[in-house]
Coordinates of C-alpha atoms in Angstrom, one line a residue:
M64 CA -1.0 32.5 17.0
A65 CA -4.0 30.5 18.2
S66 CA -4.7 27.1 16.8
D67 CA -7.4 26.7 14.1
S68 CA -9.9 24.1 15.2
S69 CA -12.0 24.5 12.0
T70 CA -9.2 23.4 9.6
R71 CA -6.8 20.5 9.3
L72 CA -3.7 20.1 7.3
V73 CA -3.7 16.9 5.3
V74 CA -0.4 15.6 3.9
G75 CA -0.1 12.7 1.5
L76 CA 3.3 10.9 1.3
D77 CA 3.9 8.5 -1.5
F78 CA 7.1 6.7 -0.5
G79 CA 8.0 5.0 -3.7
T80 CA 10.7 2.4 -4.6
R81 CA 13.0 5.0 -6.3
Q82 CA 11.2 8.3 -5.7
V83 CA 9.0 10.1 -3.2
S84 CA 6.1 12.5 -3.8
L85 CA 4.4 14.6 -1.2
S86 CA 1.1 16.6 -1.5
F87 CA -0.8 18.7 0.9
R88 CA -4.0 20.7 1.3
R89 CA -6.0 22.4 4.0
V90 CA -9.3 20.7 4.8
A91 CA -12.2 22.7 6.3
F92 CA -14.3 21.2 9.0
A93 CA -17.3 21.4 6.7
E94 CA -15.6 19.1 4.3
I95 CA -14.5 16.7 7.0
K96 CA -18.2 16.4 8.0
G97 CA -19.1 15.7 4.3
N98 CA -20.9 19.0 3.8
S99 CA -18.7 20.2 1.0
L100 CA -16.3 18.8 -1.7
P101 CA -12.7 19.7 -2.3
D102 CA -11.4 21.1 -5.5
I103 CA -8.5 19.0 -6.9
S104 CA -6.8 22.3 -8.0
D105 CA -6.4 23.2 -4.3
I106 CA -4.0 20.4 -3.8
N107 CA -0.3 21.3 -3.7
V108 CA 2.4 18.9 -4.8
I109 CA 6.0 19.8 -3.8
S110 CA 8.0 20.3 -7.0
Q111 CA 11.0 22.2 -5.8
W112 CA 13.7 20.0 -4.2
R113 CA 17.2 20.8 -3.1
G114 CA 19.7 20.0 -5.8
S115 CA 17.2 20.1 -8.6
G116 CA 17.5 23.8 -9.5
S117 CA 19.4 23.2 -12.7
S118 CA 16.6 21.0 -14.1
T119 CA 14.1 22.3 -16.7
Y120 CA 11.5 19.7 -15.5
D121 CA 8.8 20.1 -12.9
L122 CA 10.1 17.5 -10.5
V123 CA 7.1 16.4 -8.5
K124 CA 9.2 13.6 -7.1
V125 CA 12.6 13.3 -5.3
P126 CA 14.9 10.2 -5.5
T127 CA 14.9 7.9 -2.5
K128 CA 18.7 7.8 -2.2
V129 CA 21.1 8.9 0.4
I130 CA 24.9 9.1 1.1
Y131 CA 26.7 9.8 4.4
G132 CA 29.8 12.1 4.6
E133 CA 32.1 12.9 7.5
D134 CA 30.5 12.9 11.0
S135 CA 27.5 11.1 9.4
Q136 CA 26.5 14.2 7.5
I137 CA 23.5 13.1 5.3
T138 CA 23.0 14.1 1.7
W139 CA 19.8 13.0 0.1
G140 CA 17.6 13.2 -3.0
Y141 CA 18.8 15.3 -5.9
E142 CA 21.8 16.6 -3.9
V143 CA 23.5 13.2 -4.2
P144 CA 26.2 13.8 -6.9
D145 CA 26.4 11.9 -10.1
G146 CA 28.9 9.1 -10.0
E147 CA 28.3 8.3 -6.4
E148 CA 27.0 4.9 -5.3
P149 CA 24.3 5.9 -2.8
I150 CA 22.2 3.8 -0.5
E151 CA 19.0 3.4 -2.5
L152 CA 15.9 1.2 -2.9
I153 CA 15.5 1.7 0.8
K154 CA 11.7 1.2 0.6
L155 CA 12.3 -2.4 -0.3
L156 CA 14.5 -2.9 2.8
L157 CA 11.3 -2.5 4.9
L158 CA 10.1 -5.9 3.6
P159 CA 10.7 -9.1 5.5
E160 CA 13.1 -11.5 3.7
S161 CA 10.2 -13.7 2.5
E162 CA 8.7 -10.8 0.6
L163 CA 12.0 -9.1 -0.4
R164 CA 13.1 -12.2 -2.4
T165 CA 10.3 -11.6 -4.9
Y166 CA 11.7 -8.1 -5.7
L167 CA 15.3 -9.3 -6.3
R168 CA 15.4 -9.3 -10.1
G169 CA 18.5 -8.4 -11.9
Q170 CA 19.8 -4.9 -11.1
N171 CA 17.6 -4.7 -8.0
A172 CA 19.5 -7.6 -6.4
T173 CA 22.8 -5.9 -7.0
T174 CA 21.6 -2.6 -5.7
I175 CA 20.0 -4.0 -2.6
K176 CA 23.3 -5.9 -1.8
R177 CA 25.4 -2.8 -2.4
S178 CA 23.1 -0.7 -0.2
R179 CA 23.1 -3.3 2.6
D180 CA 26.9 -3.5 2.5
K181 CA 27.2 0.3 2.7
I182 CA 24.8 0.4 5.7
T183 CA 26.8 -2.3 7.5
S184 CA 30.2 -0.5 6.8
L185 CA 28.7 2.7 8.3
G186 CA 27.8 0.8 11.4
K187 CA 24.1 1.7 10.9
T188 CA 20.9 -0.3 10.6
V189 CA 18.4 -0.4 7.8
T190 CA 15.8 1.3 9.9
S191 CA 18.1 4.1 11.0
V192 CA 19.0 4.9 7.4
I193 CA 15.4 5.0 6.3
Q194 CA 14.5 7.1 9.4
D195 CA 17.3 9.6 8.5
Y196 CA 16.0 9.9 5.0
L197 CA 12.4 10.4 6.0
R198 CA 13.4 12.8 8.8
E199 CA 15.2 15.1 6.3
L200 CA 12.4 14.7 3.8
W201 CA 9.8 15.6 6.4
K202 CA 11.7 18.6 7.7
Y203 CA 12.2 20.0 4.2
S204 CA 8.6 19.3 3.3
L205 CA 7.2 21.2 6.3
E206 CA 9.4 24.1 5.3
Q207 CA 7.9 24.0 1.8
I208 CA 4.4 23.8 3.2
K209 CA 5.1 26.8 5.5
A210 CA 6.5 28.8 2.5
S211 CA 3.3 28.0 0.5
I212 CA 0.6 28.7 3.1
G213 CA 2.4 30.7 5.7
Q214 CA 2.8 30.4 9.4
R215 CA -0.8 29.2 9.6
S216 CA 0.6 25.8 8.7
E217 CA 2.1 25.5 12.1
I218 CA -1.1 25.8 14.0
L219 CA -3.1 23.3 12.0
P220 CA -3.6 19.8 13.3
L221 CA -2.0 17.2 11.0
H222 CA -3.5 14.3 9.2
V223 CA -0.8 12.3 7.5
I224 CA -1.6 9.6 4.9
L225 CA 1.1 7.2 4.0
T226 CA 0.6 5.1 0.9
V227 CA 1.8 1.5 0.5
P228 CA 1.6 -1.1 -2.2
A229 CA -1.6 -3.2 -2.0
I230 CA 0.4 -6.4 -2.1
W231 CA 2.4 -5.5 1.1
S232 CA 1.9 -7.7 4.1
E233 CA 1.0 -6.6 7.6
V234 CA 4.7 -6.9 8.6
A235 CA 5.8 -4.6 5.9
R236 CA 3.1 -2.1 6.8
Q237 CA 4.1 -2.3 10.5
N238 CA 7.7 -1.5 9.4
M239 CA 6.5 1.5 7.4
L240 CA 4.6 2.9 10.3
H241 CA 7.5 2.3 12.7
V242 CA 10.1 4.2 10.6
A243 CA 7.6 7.0 10.0
K244 CA 7.1 7.4 13.8
Q245 CA 10.8 7.3 14.4
A246 CA 11.4 10.0 11.8
G247 CA 9.0 12.3 13.6
I248 CA 6.2 12.2 11.0
C249 CA 3.7 11.0 13.5
D250 CA 4.6 13.5 16.3
D251 CA 1.7 15.4 17.8
R252 CA 1.6 19.2 17.6
A253 CA 0.7 21.7 20.3
C254 CA -2.5 22.4 18.3
G255 CA -3.7 18.9 18.3
K256 CA -3.0 15.2 17.9
T257 CA -1.5 14.0 14.6
R258 CA -3.5 11.4 12.8
V259 CA -1.6 8.9 10.7
E260 CA -3.1 6.2 8.5
L261 CA -2.0 3.9 5.7
V262 CA -3.8 3.8 2.4
D263 CA -3.2 1.4 -0.5
E264 CA -1.5 3.1 -3.5
P265 CA -4.1 1.8 -6.0
Q266 CA -6.9 3.3 -3.9
A267 CA -5.2 6.6 -3.7
A268 CA -4.5 6.6 -7.4
A269 CA -8.2 5.6 -8.1
T270 CA -9.4 8.5 -5.9
A271 CA -7.4 11.0 -8.0
V272 CA -8.8 9.4 -11.2
F273 CA -12.4 9.7 -9.9
F274 CA -12.0 13.3 -9.0
R275 CA -10.4 14.1 -12.3
E276 CA -12.7 12.1 -14.6
L277 CA -16.1 12.4 -12.8
R278 CA -15.9 16.1 -12.8
K279 CA -15.4 16.5 -16.5
R280 CA -17.1 13.5 -18.0
H281 CA -20.9 13.2 -18.3
D282 CA -21.0 9.8 -19.9
L283 CA -20.0 8.0 -16.8
E284 CA -23.0 7.0 -14.7
P285 CA -23.5 5.0 -11.5
G286 CA -22.9 1.3 -12.4
A287 CA -20.0 2.1 -14.7
R288 CA -16.8 0.1 -14.0
I289 CA -13.3 1.6 -14.3
V290 CA -10.1 -0.4 -14.3
V291 CA -7.3 1.7 -12.6
A292 CA -3.8 0.6 -13.5
D293 CA -1.3 2.2 -11.2
L294 CA 2.1 1.7 -12.8
G295 CA 4.9 2.8 -10.5
G296 CA 8.6 2.2 -10.4
G297 CA 8.6 -1.2 -8.7
T298 CA 5.1 -2.5 -8.9
A299 CA 2.0 -2.5 -11.1
D300 CA -1.3 -2.6 -9.3
V301 CA -4.7 -3.0 -11.1
I302 CA -8.1 -2.8 -9.5
T303 CA -11.6 -2.5 -11.0
Y304 CA -14.1 -0.2 -9.3
T305 CA -17.8 0.3 -9.8
I306 CA -19.2 3.8 -9.5
E307 CA -22.0 3.7 -6.9
E308 CA -22.8 7.4 -6.8
I309 CA -21.5 10.6 -8.4
D310 CA -23.4 13.4 -6.6
P311 CA -23.3 14.9 -4.1
V312 CA -20.3 12.8 -2.9
P313 CA -18.5 10.3 -5.2
R314 CA -18.9 6.8 -3.9
F315 CA -17.4 3.7 -5.4
R316 CA -16.6 0.1 -4.5
E317 CA -14.1 -2.6 -5.6
C318 CA -15.7 -4.7 -8.3
V319 CA -13.4 -7.7 -8.3
E320 CA -10.3 -8.7 -6.4
G321 CA -7.3 -6.5 -7.4
A322 CA -4.0 -7.9 -8.6
G323 CA -0.4 -6.7 -8.6
G324 CA 3.1 -7.7 -9.7
L325 CA 6.6 -6.6 -10.2
Y326 CA 6.1 -4.9 -13.5
G327 CA 7.2 -1.3 -12.7
G328 CA 9.1 1.2 -14.8
N329 CA 12.4 0.5 -13.1
F330 CA 12.9 -2.9 -14.9
P331 CA 13.2 -1.5 -18.4
D332 CA 15.9 0.8 -17.1
R333 CA 18.2 -2.1 -16.5
E334 CA 17.4 -3.5 -20.0
F335 CA 18.3 -0.2 -21.6
K336 CA 21.7 -0.3 -20.0
E337 CA 22.2 -3.8 -21.4
V338 CA 21.3 -2.5 -24.9
L339 CA 23.9 0.2 -24.6
K340 CA 26.5 -2.2 -23.5
L341 CA 25.9 -4.4 -26.5
E342 CA 25.8 -1.5 -28.9
I343 CA 29.1 0.3 -27.8
G344 CA 30.8 -2.7 -26.2
R345 CA 31.2 -3.5 -22.5
Q346 CA 34.7 -2.1 -22.3
R347 CA 33.6 1.2 -23.8
W348 CA 30.6 1.3 -21.5
K349 CA 32.9 0.8 -18.5
E350 CA 35.0 3.7 -19.7
C351 CA 31.9 5.9 -19.6
S352 CA 31.2 4.9 -15.9
R353 CA 31.4 8.5 -14.5
F354 CA 28.7 9.5 -17.1
H355 CA 26.3 6.5 -16.5
D356 CA 23.9 8.6 -14.3
V357 CA 23.8 11.4 -16.8
I358 CA 23.3 9.1 -19.8
M359 CA 20.4 7.3 -18.1
R360 CA 18.8 10.5 -16.9
E361 CA 19.2 12.7 -20.0
S362 CA 18.9 10.1 -22.8
W363 CA 16.5 7.6 -21.2
Q364 CA 14.5 8.9 -18.2
Y365 CA 13.9 12.4 -19.7
S366 CA 13.9 11.5 -23.4
I367 CA 13.4 8.0 -24.8
K368 CA 11.4 6.3 -22.1
P369 CA 8.6 8.8 -21.6
S370 CA 8.1 9.5 -25.3
F371 CA 8.7 6.1 -27.0
D372 CA 5.6 4.9 -28.8
N373 CA 7.2 2.3 -31.2
S374 CA 7.1 4.6 -34.2
D375 CA 9.8 3.8 -36.7
Q376 CA 12.7 6.1 -35.9
L377 CA 16.3 6.2 -34.7
W378 CA 17.2 7.3 -31.2
H379 CA 20.5 9.1 -30.6
V380 CA 22.3 8.5 -27.3
N381 CA 25.2 10.7 -26.2
T382 CA 27.7 8.5 -24.3
Y383 CA 30.2 11.4 -23.9
I384 CA 33.2 9.1 -24.1
A385 CA 32.2 6.6 -26.8
G386 CA 30.5 9.2 -28.9
T387 CA 26.8 9.1 -30.0
C388 CA 25.2 5.7 -30.7
Q389 CA 22.0 5.0 -32.6
L390 CA 19.3 2.7 -31.4
N391 CA 16.3 1.6 -33.4
S392 CA 12.7 1.2 -32.2
E393 CA 13.0 -2.6 -32.1
Q394 CA 15.9 -2.3 -29.6
I395 CA 13.9 0.1 -27.5
A396 CA 10.7 -2.0 -27.6
E397 CA 12.7 -5.0 -26.3
C398 CA 13.6 -3.0 -23.2
F399 CA 9.9 -3.0 -22.3
D400 CA 8.9 -6.4 -23.7
N401 CA 11.8 -8.3 -22.1
T402 CA 10.8 -7.1 -18.6
V403 CA 7.2 -5.8 -18.0
T404 CA 4.9 -5.6 -21.1
S405 CA 3.4 -9.1 -20.9
G406 CA 3.0 -8.9 -17.2
I407 CA 1.0 -5.7 -17.4
V408 CA -1.1 -7.0 -20.2
K409 CA -1.8 -10.2 -18.1
L410 CA -2.9 -8.1 -15.1
V411 CA -5.2 -5.9 -17.0
R412 CA -6.6 -8.8 -19.0
G413 CA -7.4 -10.6 -15.7
Q414 CA -9.4 -7.6 -14.5
I415 CA -11.4 -7.4 -17.7
Q416 CA -12.2 -11.1 -17.5
Q417 CA -13.2 -11.0 -13.8
A418 CA -15.3 -7.9 -14.4
K419 CA -17.1 -9.6 -17.3
A420 CA -17.7 -12.7 -15.2
A421 CA -19.1 -10.5 -12.3
S422 CA -21.4 -8.6 -14.7
E423 CA -25.0 -9.9 -15.2
S424 CA -24.7 -8.9 -18.9
S425 CA -21.1 -10.3 -19.2
T426 CA -19.9 -6.9 -20.5
P427 CA -16.4 -5.6 -20.1
P428 CA -15.5 -2.5 -18.0
E429 CA -16.3 0.9 -19.7
L430 CA -12.9 2.5 -19.0
I431 CA -9.3 1.8 -18.2
C432 CA -7.2 4.6 -16.7
L433 CA -3.4 4.5 -16.6
V434 CA -1.8 6.4 -13.7
G435 CA 1.6 6.5 -12.0
G436 CA 4.9 7.6 -13.4
F437 CA 5.2 4.6 -15.7
G438 CA 1.5 4.9 -16.5
R439 CA 2.4 7.9 -18.7
S440 CA 4.3 5.6 -21.2
P441 CA 3.0 6.0 -24.7
Y442 CA 4.3 2.5 -25.5
I443 CA 2.4 0.8 -22.7
Y444 CA -0.7 2.8 -23.8
K445 CA -0.3 1.5 -27.4
V446 CA 0.3 -2.1 -26.3
L447 CA -2.8 -2.2 -24.1
H448 CA -4.9 -0.5 -26.7
D449 CA -3.9 -2.9 -29.5
K450 CA -4.0 -6.1 -27.4
L451 CA -7.0 -5.5 -25.2
C452 CA -9.0 -2.3 -25.6
R453 CA -9.6 -2.5 -29.3
K454 CA -10.8 -6.1 -29.0
H455 CA -13.2 -5.4 -26.1
N456 CA -14.2 -1.9 -27.2
I457 CA -12.9 -0.4 -23.9
E458 CA -11.9 3.2 -23.7
L459 CA -8.3 3.7 -22.6
I460 CA -7.2 7.1 -21.1
Q461 CA -3.9 8.3 -19.9
A462 CA -2.9 11.6 -18.4
R463 CA 0.4 12.7 -20.0
D464 CA 1.0 15.5 -17.4
N465 CA 2.4 15.4 -13.9
S466 CA -1.1 14.6 -12.5
S467 CA -0.5 11.0 -13.5
W468 CA 3.0 10.9 -12.1
S469 CA 1.9 12.2 -8.7
A470 CA -1.6 10.5 -8.8
V471 CA -0.9 8.5 -5.7
A472 CA 0.2 11.5 -3.6
L473 CA -2.7 13.6 -5.0
G474 CA -5.3 10.9 -4.3
A475 CA -3.9 10.3 -0.8
V476 CA -5.1 13.7 0.4
L477 CA -8.6 13.1 -1.1
T478 CA -9.3 9.6 0.3
R479 CA -11.5 11.0 3.1
A480 CA -13.5 13.0 0.6
V481 CA -14.4 10.1 -1.7
Q482 CA -16.3 7.2 -0.1
L483 CA -15.0 3.7 -0.8
E484 CA -18.1 1.7 -0.1
S485 CA -16.6 -1.8 0.0
R486 CA -13.5 -3.8 -0.9
V487 CA -12.9 -7.2 -2.1
A488 CA -10.8 -9.2 0.3
R489 CA -7.6 -10.5 -1.1
Y490 CA -7.1 -13.0 1.7
S491 CA -9.2 -14.9 4.2
Y492 CA -8.7 -13.8 7.9
G493 CA -9.6 -15.7 11.0
W494 CA -8.6 -16.7 14.5
G495 CA -8.4 -19.8 16.7
M496 CA -11.3 -20.4 19.1
D497 CA -13.2 -23.1 20.9
T498 CA -16.8 -23.8 19.8
L499 CA -19.7 -26.1 20.6
F500 CA -18.9 -29.6 19.7
D501 CA -20.6 -31.0 16.6
P502 CA -20.0 -34.8 16.1
D503 CA -20.7 -34.4 12.4
N504 CA -18.0 -31.7 11.9
H505 CA -15.5 -32.0 14.6
L506 CA -12.8 -34.6 15.5
I507 CA -13.4 -36.6 18.7
E508 CA -9.9 -35.8 19.8
D509 CA -10.8 -32.1 19.9
R510 CA -13.7 -32.7 22.3
Y511 CA -13.6 -31.6 25.9
Y512 CA -16.2 -30.8 28.6
D513 CA -16.5 -27.2 29.8
D514 CA -17.4 -27.4 33.5
Y515 CA -18.4 -23.7 33.7
T516 CA -21.0 -23.7 30.9
A517 CA -21.8 -27.5 31.2
Q518 CA -21.3 -28.0 27.5
W519 CA -19.2 -30.2 25.3
M520 CA -16.7 -28.0 23.3
A521 CA -14.3 -28.5 20.4
R522 CA -10.8 -26.9 20.5
N523 CA -8.5 -26.2 17.5
Q524 CA -11.3 -24.6 15.5
V525 CA -10.8 -21.4 13.4
H526 CA -13.5 -18.7 12.9
W527 CA -13.1 -17.1 9.4
P528 CA -15.1 -13.8 9.4
I529 CA -13.4 -12.6 6.2
I530 CA -13.2 -15.0 3.2
R531 CA -11.1 -14.2 0.2
G532 CA -13.3 -12.7 -2.5
D533 CA -15.9 -11.4 0.0
R534 CA -17.1 -7.8 -0.5
V535 CA -16.2 -6.2 2.8
R536 CA -17.7 -2.8 3.8
H537 CA -15.7 -0.2 5.7
S538 CA -16.6 -1.9 9.0
A539 CA -17.7 -5.5 8.9
N540 CA -19.2 -7.4 11.9
G541 CA -16.8 -10.1 13.0
G542 CA -19.3 -11.7 15.3
S543 CA -20.1 -11.8 19.0
F544 CA -18.1 -14.0 21.4
H545 CA -17.9 -14.8 25.1
M546 CA -15.6 -16.3 27.6
P547 CA -16.6 -17.9 30.9
F548 CA -14.7 -17.6 34.2
P549 CA -15.0 -19.5 37.5
L550 CA -16.3 -17.6 40.5
N551 CA -13.0 -17.9 42.3
M552 CA -11.1 -15.9 39.6
K553 CA -10.3 -12.3 40.3
G554 CA -8.5 -9.3 38.7
I555 CA -8.0 -8.2 35.2
W556 CA -7.7 -11.0 32.7
T557 CA -6.2 -11.1 29.1
H558 CA -7.2 -13.6 26.5
K559 CA -4.9 -14.5 23.6
A560 CA -6.0 -16.1 20.3
R561 CA -4.0 -17.1 17.3
F562 CA -4.6 -15.0 14.2
Y563 CA -4.3 -16.4 10.7
K564 CA -4.3 -15.3 7.0
S565 CA -5.1 -17.7 4.2
T566 CA -4.8 -17.6 0.4
H567 CA -7.7 -20.1 0.2
R568 CA -11.3 -19.1 -0.6
D569 CA -12.4 -22.1 1.5
P570 CA -9.9 -22.1 4.3
P571 CA -9.7 -25.0 6.8
K572 CA -12.0 -24.9 9.8
R573 CA -9.5 -26.7 11.9
V574 CA -5.8 -25.9 12.7
D575 CA -3.9 -27.6 15.5
E576 CA -3.2 -25.0 18.1
G577 CA -0.3 -27.1 19.4
L578 CA 1.8 -26.6 16.3
R579 CA 4.8 -24.3 17.1
V580 CA 5.5 -22.0 14.2
A581 CA 7.1 -18.6 13.9
I582 CA 5.2 -15.5 12.8
G583 CA 4.9 -15.4 9.1
E584 CA 5.2 -19.2 8.6
D585 CA 2.5 -21.5 7.4
V586 CA 0.8 -23.7 9.9
V587 CA -0.7 -25.7 7.1
P588 CA -0.3 -25.1 3.4
G589 CA -1.9 -21.7 2.5
V590 CA -2.6 -20.7 6.1
M591 CA -0.1 -18.3 7.6
F592 CA 0.3 -17.6 11.4
L593 CA 0.3 -13.8 11.9
G594 CA 0.7 -13.8 15.6
N595 CA -1.6 -13.5 18.6
I596 CA -4.4 -11.0 19.1
E597 CA -5.1 -10.0 22.7
L598 CA -8.2 -8.6 24.5
T599 CA -8.6 -7.7 28.1
T600 CA -11.6 -7.7 30.4
P601 CA -13.0 -4.2 30.8
V602 CA -13.3 -4.6 34.5
E603 CA -12.0 -7.1 37.1
V604 CA -13.4 -10.6 36.5
Q605 CA -15.4 -10.5 39.7
D606 CA -17.2 -7.5 38.4
L607 CA -18.4 -9.2 35.2
P608 CA -22.0 -10.3 34.9
K609 CA -22.8 -13.5 36.8
V610 CA -24.6 -16.1 34.6
S611 CA -26.1 -19.6 35.3
N612 CA -25.2 -22.6 33.2
G613 CA -28.7 -24.1 33.6
N614 CA -27.6 -26.6 36.3
G615 CA -27.8 -24.2 39.2
E616 CA -24.1 -23.3 38.8
F617 CA -22.9 -19.8 38.1
F618 CA -19.9 -18.3 36.3
Y619 CA -18.7 -14.9 35.2
L620 CA -19.2 -14.1 31.6
F621 CA -17.0 -11.8 29.4
E622 CA -18.7 -10.8 26.1
W623 CA -17.4 -8.8 23.2
T624 CA -18.0 -8.0 19.5
W625 CA -15.4 -7.7 16.8
K626 CA -15.6 -5.0 14.1
I627 CA -13.3 -5.7 11.2
S628 CA -12.0 -3.6 8.3
V629 CA -9.8 -4.9 5.4
T630 CA -7.4 -2.8 3.4
G631 CA -5.6 -4.6 0.5
S632 CA -3.4 -7.2 2.3
S633 CA -4.0 -5.7 5.7
V634 CA -6.6 -6.1 8.4
N635 CA -7.7 -3.9 11.3
M636 CA -10.0 -5.1 14.1
I637 CA -11.5 -3.6 17.2
A638 CA -13.2 -5.5 20.0
T639 CA -15.9 -3.7 22.1
T640 CA -18.3 -4.6 24.8
S641 CA -22.1 -4.0 24.6
D642 CA -21.7 -0.5 26.1
G643 CA -19.1 0.4 23.4
K644 CA -15.9 0.1 25.6
E645 CA -12.9 -1.0 23.6
V646 CA -11.3 -4.1 25.1
G647 CA -8.9 -5.2 22.4
D648 CA -7.7 -4.3 18.9
L649 CA -5.5 -5.5 16.1
H650 CA -4.1 -2.8 13.9
I651 CA -1.2 -3.0 11.4
G652 CA 1.8 -4.2 13.3
D653 CA -0.1 -4.7 16.6
I654 CA 0.2 -8.5 16.4
T655 CA 1.9 -9.8 19.6
K656 CA 4.4 -12.6 19.6
E657 CA 3.9 -15.6 21.7

């Protein structure tokens, strides 16, 4: 069967902390060119997973857990039997230690340690286990896609969109791409090259919201602001968007800087277990150990947690060994309130306050949308409505069906159809460079004379093209730069520059280049060294333009321009010459060590 050059297969993979969701759709060339819009009903979400056949639920997600049998035989997802202690929370193992520590609350810390110990005892590495899981997931998913749309799926070029938390660092994103490549997700096909990109989970969720809401609501007009709260298993991310345009193509921009925190739906799970232990006694709970998974799944995940709205009633929990125990609404509410409620309220309140401050009329956003698996919680809806929305007269909406649970995966395959006009940078980004010496702004110890250009220069300076809080369009101009070379230099030459990320809105203009720090460490408080960016002359030095310094002396001049795009906590850069030739880049994970 010949390849189809007019259509592409787009796959969205939402690799969550405890569960994975995968969506797909065929994209016609006309849509890629912006000549038509997709229909959200054309998106398929895999909802049949091995081992889930006995469930009465439409399972649009599969657990991220795995066990190994004899000869390293892998069992994953719903096929992992109840009572087993699987390797789980594997997504968190992609994080560097400095980030992982923030996730190690309560049960997470215990589970992470147990998973790591199991990996070590098997003689495996963290990345090999994650690769094994993703490889099995990907293989099964391609089978499901083929069953859905036929053999045609095998001749369509692939465009894979992997979603990641907005608060993830460049290192974590690099690790995500690495394991995806090793798992075969990024492999090219005979019909064409596979495109792979990372998209922030809140952006993907917001895209799904815009497609769903803008199509059926006529009260939302350009200028309206929508707070999207993506409440997943591990994290809660909130971002406020302003609608720029509705027809013919939806366009929106980030209104204020987004925020996130560890307020996901997994944390109340741990608290519910503690409530049961106190109610029936720790010894009796221990005696029920082989039924723990069943109790949590049937009584909590599928019953109390998704339906609890704080109404006055008793909840009955079958413990199988210790009989049925009764829990009141106050006990259930504490499962949420002791872990995540105040944090979610704080995040959403912060967005409302920032949006009001950014508005000329000091008005709050028009709409708050709850998405994500935990975003379906009636209790979270009630808390936000009572504490924030009623006071500020903000409409709060919540999809109670699976479109909310799989919003990130749904939105991932739509991100190219909806235009995100600009983002608000969460960090400042810059690189070390030498610049013309200014006695009013530079230290005398940094001054030196450049014989080639016949100018006094200052070393140890930092150029910050992206400042935290800046509104950054899809591709920002990072500025034009040049490098002189003596006439006796020959061959291809590579230039290195230190790259930094800062939490400051007014980052320091000077950083001592002589300081020796490891990647990921602060060179000064609030300024992190990310590594070196490299760019290479497009031709041999002797073939570069020859320029005079004004004193009758000549030198070779290498000139380039940086184009920068910012995504959440990540940055991508491309350096080009005046004729458009690429001479350097910095993508997620492409930061070189010294």
